[in-house]
Amino acid sequence: MPPKKRDKDSDSAAKSVQMDQMNHELFLQAFEKPTQIYRFLKTRSQLSPIFLPRTLSYMRSRMSRTHKARKEFKVNGILAQVVARKKKEAAPMADFMTITFLGVYDKKLEPARCFRTPDQQDENNAASAPAAPELIKLETILHKVCHKKRKDVTSPGLQVVLGESQVPLNPSEEHPPPQAPTVSIPTESFTRASSNMVKSFNLMLKALDMPQPNNDTENAEPAAKRRRREDANVYTAELLLFDKNNHCNLVAGDYELSLKKLEAPVRIPKGRVNTWDKAMEVPVELNKGSGQLELFRTGPVIKFRLNWASEPSSGMVERPRMLEASPSESTTDKENSTPSADGQNNVVAKKKEAQKMHIVYQFLYNNNSRQQTEACDDLHCPWCSLHCGNLYALLKHLKLNHPRFCFTYVPLPDVARIDICINECFDGSYAGNAIDMIAQPPGLAFSRDGPVRRTCITNVLVCRPKRPTPSMAEFLEPDDPDFENQRSYTTGHNRLYHHTTTCLPIFPKEMDEDSEGENDPPWLQKKTMMMIDEFTDVNEGEKELMKMWNLHVMKHGYVGDCQIPLAVEMFIEAKGEEVLAKNLYRNFVVHMSSLFDFGLISAVGVYTSLQKLHELANRQECKMELASCWKAQRDHWHACQKPPVLSPNPPTTTAAPEKN
Amino acid sequence: MEKDTKNRKSIDDKNKVSIEWKKKVKSEYMRLRQIKRHKRADEIKVAWNENRKRMAETLQEEEKHWQERKVLWHCSSEPPLHHSVMKKAEITTSDGEPQSKPIRMINAVTPIPTMYTWAPIQQNFMVEDETVLHNIPYMGDEILEQDGAFIEELIKNYDGKVHGDESSGFIDDELFVELVDALLAAPVEDPKKDPKSKTEKAPDPFIGIFQAISAVFPDKGSPEELKDKYFELTDRSHLSTLPPECTPNIDGPKAQSVPREQTMHSFHTLFCRRCFKYDCFLHRLQASHPGPSSQKRKGPDLKPFAEPCGTSCYMNLDGMKEKLVAEKANEEAEEKEKNEKEKEKEKEKQEQEKAANGEEKDDKMKPSKVRKHGSLDSGNEASSEDSNDSMKTKELKRCNSKTEAGKEQPSSNSSCFSLIGSVAPEDHIEWTGADQSLFRALQKVFLNNFCAIAQTMITKTCLQVYEFAQKEAADIPSEESLKDHTPPRKKKKKHRLWSMHCRKIQLKKDSSSNHVYNFVPCDHPNQPCDQNCPCVGAQNFCEKFCQCSSDCQNRFPGCRCKAQCNTKQCPCYLAVRECDPDLCQMCGADQFDTTKITCRNVSVQRGQHKHLLMAPSDVAGWGIFLKESAQKNEFISEYCGEIISQDEADRRGKVYDKYMCSFLFNLNNDFVVDATRKGNKIRFANHSINPNCYAKVMMVNGDHRIGIFAKRAILPGEELFFDYRYGPTEQLKFVGIEREMEFL
């Protein structure tokens, strides 16, 4: 040992550098393939996810809804539930829709206002603020969109003005005005019975005299222009109440509508917030265009509360308390997080408010630390950018989803280190449906060629396993690295079977038939016929009958003497006609007396079974055939009357007549 | 003296003719062989073409099958949606136009283990010893080169006989006759030899030829022998096309009148009483193949009908009825007497039994006593047969309602089929050979019931049959002495005692060596089954196939379980036998419909094997997997294969040893099951020292058969293993895989 060490020590520095470089190269090579594979898988699962991570037990944090309702679920209660829901659906139709306007917000105005009123606010703190908001005249119009006739360019509409109200502009959140204007719309006005031409109902809000946002330029403009601008200062917002299928998608809650200039009346039913349900965060579809979302941030917005009530309310009501309505930040980051990781070690950190857990990934190769990432508190998986929520989930995810690596958790005082090395024992063999392996081309299993039976390799089990309580200890370095978990837990037919004689794969639809299981395989049938044919001293009639009998017995497999009468009966049923047609009647009689000689059938049995054969003969046309055969026999007998054959072998009983 | 002259003469002759004749013989021989070879080549060609055709048909069928299956790969020509990102194969044609096609990858199909062809069977198949090495086993070139000693040793095992190794002097009977015939025709063509051949032909046209042949093929015998052989061979073919021992077809036009034995000969000799088949696959040895026991008649007999069967019935003869009545009365009286006797005996026996119960310890003394008693009762059938008979009659009732009315006996007025009406009355008076033979065959069955015989013969009236019978005076005694060869055992012996007896025998078996001998039905007329009986000697029970009485001491009584017969409570289970359908009826072993059987101890004979699936094993080579689950001790499958003798197994084992793959399984002391060439799926089960199956040799209706059973509960999809080392007879046989396993 010592000399070796010395050798190493005496290595020149250049050499060691070279070695280091080589090692580094090797390290990169080793990690390249799995990383690329996992990157590919990431993209694939983003495009067509196989499952949702939130369904995993360790990914609880990603689950946004509870299953509390399931606990109370009763099968018998389904009807009641549906009835209740129906009632609820029906309810809005019978009542009034009340809209309470909370205010018009325009952020562009705000800075100016803020800029203008700092001294004001400084001076009379809370008292002056409530009085401040200026009022905007808001017209509520019910817009009935009618069916477009062919010649019409735009769909004709019908507008009914429902009321006018004074809505505060940019009321302060801290000190909202005590009262808010409301408009009640009777639901009768939504009935389309009167004019069947009405396609849908829209609610149109028209802010008549919106102040111009750019206050600083206000004075600079000429008066004429200014007047014109007054006219143009009409902002509208539209909200679909009833679509053409007469569905109302509006539930009670706070709504924000962005106001647009009249020229382009765009309705954006965005930012809906369900108030009654603890103001839960509803994910917002981002991909429709962040431009529209931008509108909310920059453009004027009107906020109102929509209620379904049984009584109309008009004029001013007490202003309801403002609900938390900031749908932007926290929801965006759910399932739609944009990939931020790039590569194996370059993790972009993202600020998270609560957990200040710093994570360091350390890459090991040949038991040497090769690379270490910066400490960050990102809980995204570096390979699939999946946000795991907490460290435990992250580790569990890494361990289960990236088996090409080995992950070891090393808790350090201020940081959590995750050691990564290549898993030497990784078994990349296919563990899915065995049939897919021979199904060509690959992926045929998912083809849409029509229904194809597949082997079931997954059994649906209702199982509530006792899961060990999540503990970080499972990721620590194991004391003795033995592979106790190598045994496969899957049972069932998770392999490809082959036919025993041809070695061809057994397809799922063939699984149920037991091939090569019959008692009389074709070759054996042929064999028994050949064996009987080989006899030289057995005549053709005997051979034919013996073959028929053998095939019959082989097919049915009679096991005992007591079954022979039944065998004979079945033989006559199955092959009686054939026996007669082949002119084997006497051979059959001889066969029966042979069975009798062997003690397998009684005389009565012989008699009754022959009677059965007679019945068949009576029914059949073979009577003629038998008669003709008999005739041929007689003719031959007459032709060679007293043939010499009789004499050499005289029947044993010929001497008997003398005795008598 | 004579010999000397003969020899000299032959030598002289040889000298005279040797050169020309030898040449002739040789050239003729070569010509014939050439013809043969051509013929054979043609045959092979035809067979080859036939096979190709069949293969093509099968392929076509398979193709059609595939088309229907919808799992066919439709290689669509249009590129898939993502073809822009697919790898492409590109080529530039001669005119500079680039072409490209997306590359589609096909999964690599994992190779499957090697498999040597085998034929599926569900029952054992006995084959003869091979005296000739059929092929020199190929195990790769290295072995052939390196291990020449092995092949040599192998050939030595077969006394140096290798198939197709015959010398060029090969000549068989057919070729011999053809050669002689050709030579006979040839001499005329040779003008040079004309005078000489004439002179020689005059005394004996052939002798020169035979001398020449003998000279060319010295191993075929002397000219005289050849001559005799030639005559023998030609005689046969001249006289009739059929060999002499072949009886003409009884249904054919050339049917002859032959004695009963001759009519029945083929049926009697070829029928296997154990398989109920003709020329069965399993009982190929003469010893295991008993002929019909002429002594036993299976009841009930067909009594003469009470009523005449028609206008031409023999009963309508004068005085016939009175005669019959008298006979019947006689018979009845006899019967009564017999019954009384029986009762008496019964009483006696009961008394004796009481005495015997008192001193149970000398069980061995009983047989002698019993024998004494047995000799007293003559001509009555065993009580055990009663159950059989009643069952039979039940069956008859089921199949023929007519019999019900006639008190178990079918009456004569059945709507019988006959050919008599179809011909002129004077025509059917004549008794043709077929009629005579058929009558003789039937008379033994129906005895004096001429009505039944006539009805069965369909060509003769009852009266004619009667008259012919009188003429033949087939003086078969109306009541054959039904005396059994072996004295029956005591009647109505308590079942309890019997189970004890079984246990005793079982114990004896266990305590002594593990030798299990093949069962051969015993046949020792007029001797009880004692120490000299082969069954007793081999520690086997006598079976129903034995020629001894059904009351024989050594017979197994069967069980009377009402349950499933899968515990040691069942005497059959205890004796490692499957329930015999002719002995055990309480458990339903006799039912043909397998769904009606409650007995679980009939799985081997009924072939109630589990559905097995073959796949590459997790251990080595192929493996066999269970489709559905199995309970502990449940029957999995029978281990089927060729039944070969121990000697043959030794010879074959040498080769299997080399291949490191053996399917040999010891059956008993006489035979081995070899599943190499024929077998069933369980042959793929691998060896394990911690198996989930076990093997058990069971006596199943007189045959030893290997059952594979579940050692523990087995789940679907599990691979089956059993411990080859503890085979059915606990004899270690070589197993290739096992060797590998032991190193692990």
JSON list of N, CA and C in Angstrom, two decimals, chain A residues 7 47 114 124 200 302 366 413 451 479 548 553 560 577:
[
{"chain": "A", "resi": 7, "resn": "ASP", "atom": "N", "xyz": [3.77, 6.50, -5.01]},
{"chain": "A", "resi": 7, "resn": "ASP", "atom": "CA", "xyz": [3.70, 6.63, -6.46]},
{"chain": "A", "resi": 7, "resn": "ASP", "atom": "C", "xyz": [2.75, 7.75, -6.86]},
{"chain": "A", "resi": 47, "resn": "LEU", "atom": "N", "xyz": [-46.42, 16.70, -22.73]},
{"chain": "A", "resi": 47, "resn": "LEU", "atom": "CA", "xyz": [-47.30, 16.72, -23.89]},
{"chain": "A", "resi": 47, "resn": "LEU", "atom": "C", "xyz": [-48.47, 15.76, -23.71]},
{"chain": "A", "resi": 114, "resn": "CYS", "atom": "N", "xyz": [-52.70, 59.37, -6.94]},
{"chain": "A", "resi": 114, "resn": "CYS", "atom": "CA", "xyz": [-51.80, 59.25, -5.80]},
{"chain": "A", "resi": 114, "resn": "CYS", "atom": "C", "xyz": [-50.80, 60.41, -5.81]},
{"chain": "A", "resi": 124, "resn": "ASN", "atom": "N", "xyz": [-55.37, 64.59, 6.17]},
{"chain": "A", "resi": 124, "resn": "ASN", "atom": "CA", "xyz": [-56.53, 64.07, 6.91]},
{"chain": "A", "resi": 124, "resn": "ASN", "atom": "C", "xyz": [-56.71, 62.56, 6.69]},
{"chain": "A", "resi": 200, "resn": "SER", "atom": "N", "xyz": [-78.94, 34.71, -27.48]},
{"chain": "A", "resi": 200, "resn": "SER", "atom": "CA", "xyz": [-78.29, 34.75, -26.17]},
{"chain": "A", "resi": 200, "resn": "SER", "atom": "C", "xyz": [-78.53, 36.12, -25.52]},
{"chain": "A", "resi": 302, "resn": "ILE", "atom": "N", "xyz": [-64.15, 47.01, -14.00]},
{"chain": "A", "resi": 302, "resn": "ILE", "atom": "CA", "xyz": [-65.30, 47.25, -13.12]},
{"chain": "A", "resi": 302, "resn": "ILE", "atom": "C", "xyz": [-65.52, 46.02, -12.27]},
{"chain": "A", "resi": 366, "resn": "ASN", "atom": "N", "xyz": [-17.60, 7.58, -9.19]},
{"chain": "A", "resi": 366, "resn": "ASN", "atom": "CA", "xyz": [-16.52, 6.80, -8.60]},
{"chain": "A", "resi": 366, "resn": "ASN", "atom": "C", "xyz": [-16.27, 7.22, -7.15]},
{"chain": "A", "resi": 413, "resn": "PRO", "atom": "N", "xyz": [-26.64, 20.88, 8.75]},
{"chain": "A", "resi": 413, "resn": "PRO", "atom": "CA", "xyz": [-27.29, 21.85, 9.63]},
{"chain": "A", "resi": 413, "resn": "PRO", "atom": "C", "xyz": [-28.15, 22.89, 8.91]},
{"chain": "A", "resi": 451, "resn": "PRO", "atom": "N", "xyz": [-61.12, -2.61, -31.37]},
{"chain": "A", "resi": 451, "resn": "PRO", "atom": "CA", "xyz": [-60.90, -3.26, -30.09]},
{"chain": "A", "resi": 451, "resn": "PRO", "atom": "C", "xyz": [-60.04, -4.50, -30.23]},
{"chain": "A", "resi": 479, "resn": "ASP", "atom": "N", "xyz": [-27.84, 1.28, 5.87]},
{"chain": "A", "resi": 479, "resn": "ASP", "atom": "CA", "xyz": [-26.74, 0.74, 6.66]},
{"chain": "A", "resi": 479, "resn": "ASP", "atom": "C", "xyz": [-26.06, -0.40, 5.90]},
{"chain": "A", "resi": 548, "resn": "MET", "atom": "N", "xyz": [-62.36, -46.93, -36.23]},
{"chain": "A", "resi": 548, "resn": "MET", "atom": "CA", "xyz": [-63.49, -46.10, -35.79]},
{"chain": "A", "resi": 548, "resn": "MET", "atom": "C", "xyz": [-63.66, -46.19, -34.28]},
{"chain": "A", "resi": 553, "resn": "VAL", "atom": "N", "xyz": [-62.99, -44.09, -28.72]},
{"chain": "A", "resi": 553, "resn": "VAL", "atom": "CA", "xyz": [-62.54, -44.25, -27.33]},
{"chain": "A", "resi": 553, "resn": "VAL", "atom": "C", "xyz": [-61.51, -43.19, -26.97]},
{"chain": "A", "resi": 560, "resn": "GLY", "atom": "N", "xyz": [-63.47, -46.96, -17.23]},
{"chain": "A", "resi": 560, "resn": "GLY", "atom": "CA", "xyz": [-63.78, -48.18, -16.49]},
{"chain": "A", "resi": 560, "resn": "GLY", "atom": "C", "xyz": [-64.66, -49.13, -17.27]},
{"chain": "A", "resi": 577, "resn": "GLU", "atom": "N", "xyz": [-74.39, -44.75, -38.13]},
{"chain": "A", "resi": 577, "resn": "GLU", "atom": "CA", "xyz": [-74.71, -44.59, -39.55]},
{"chain": "A", "resi": 577, "resn": "GLU", "atom": "C", "xyz": [-73.49, -44.86, -40.41]}
]
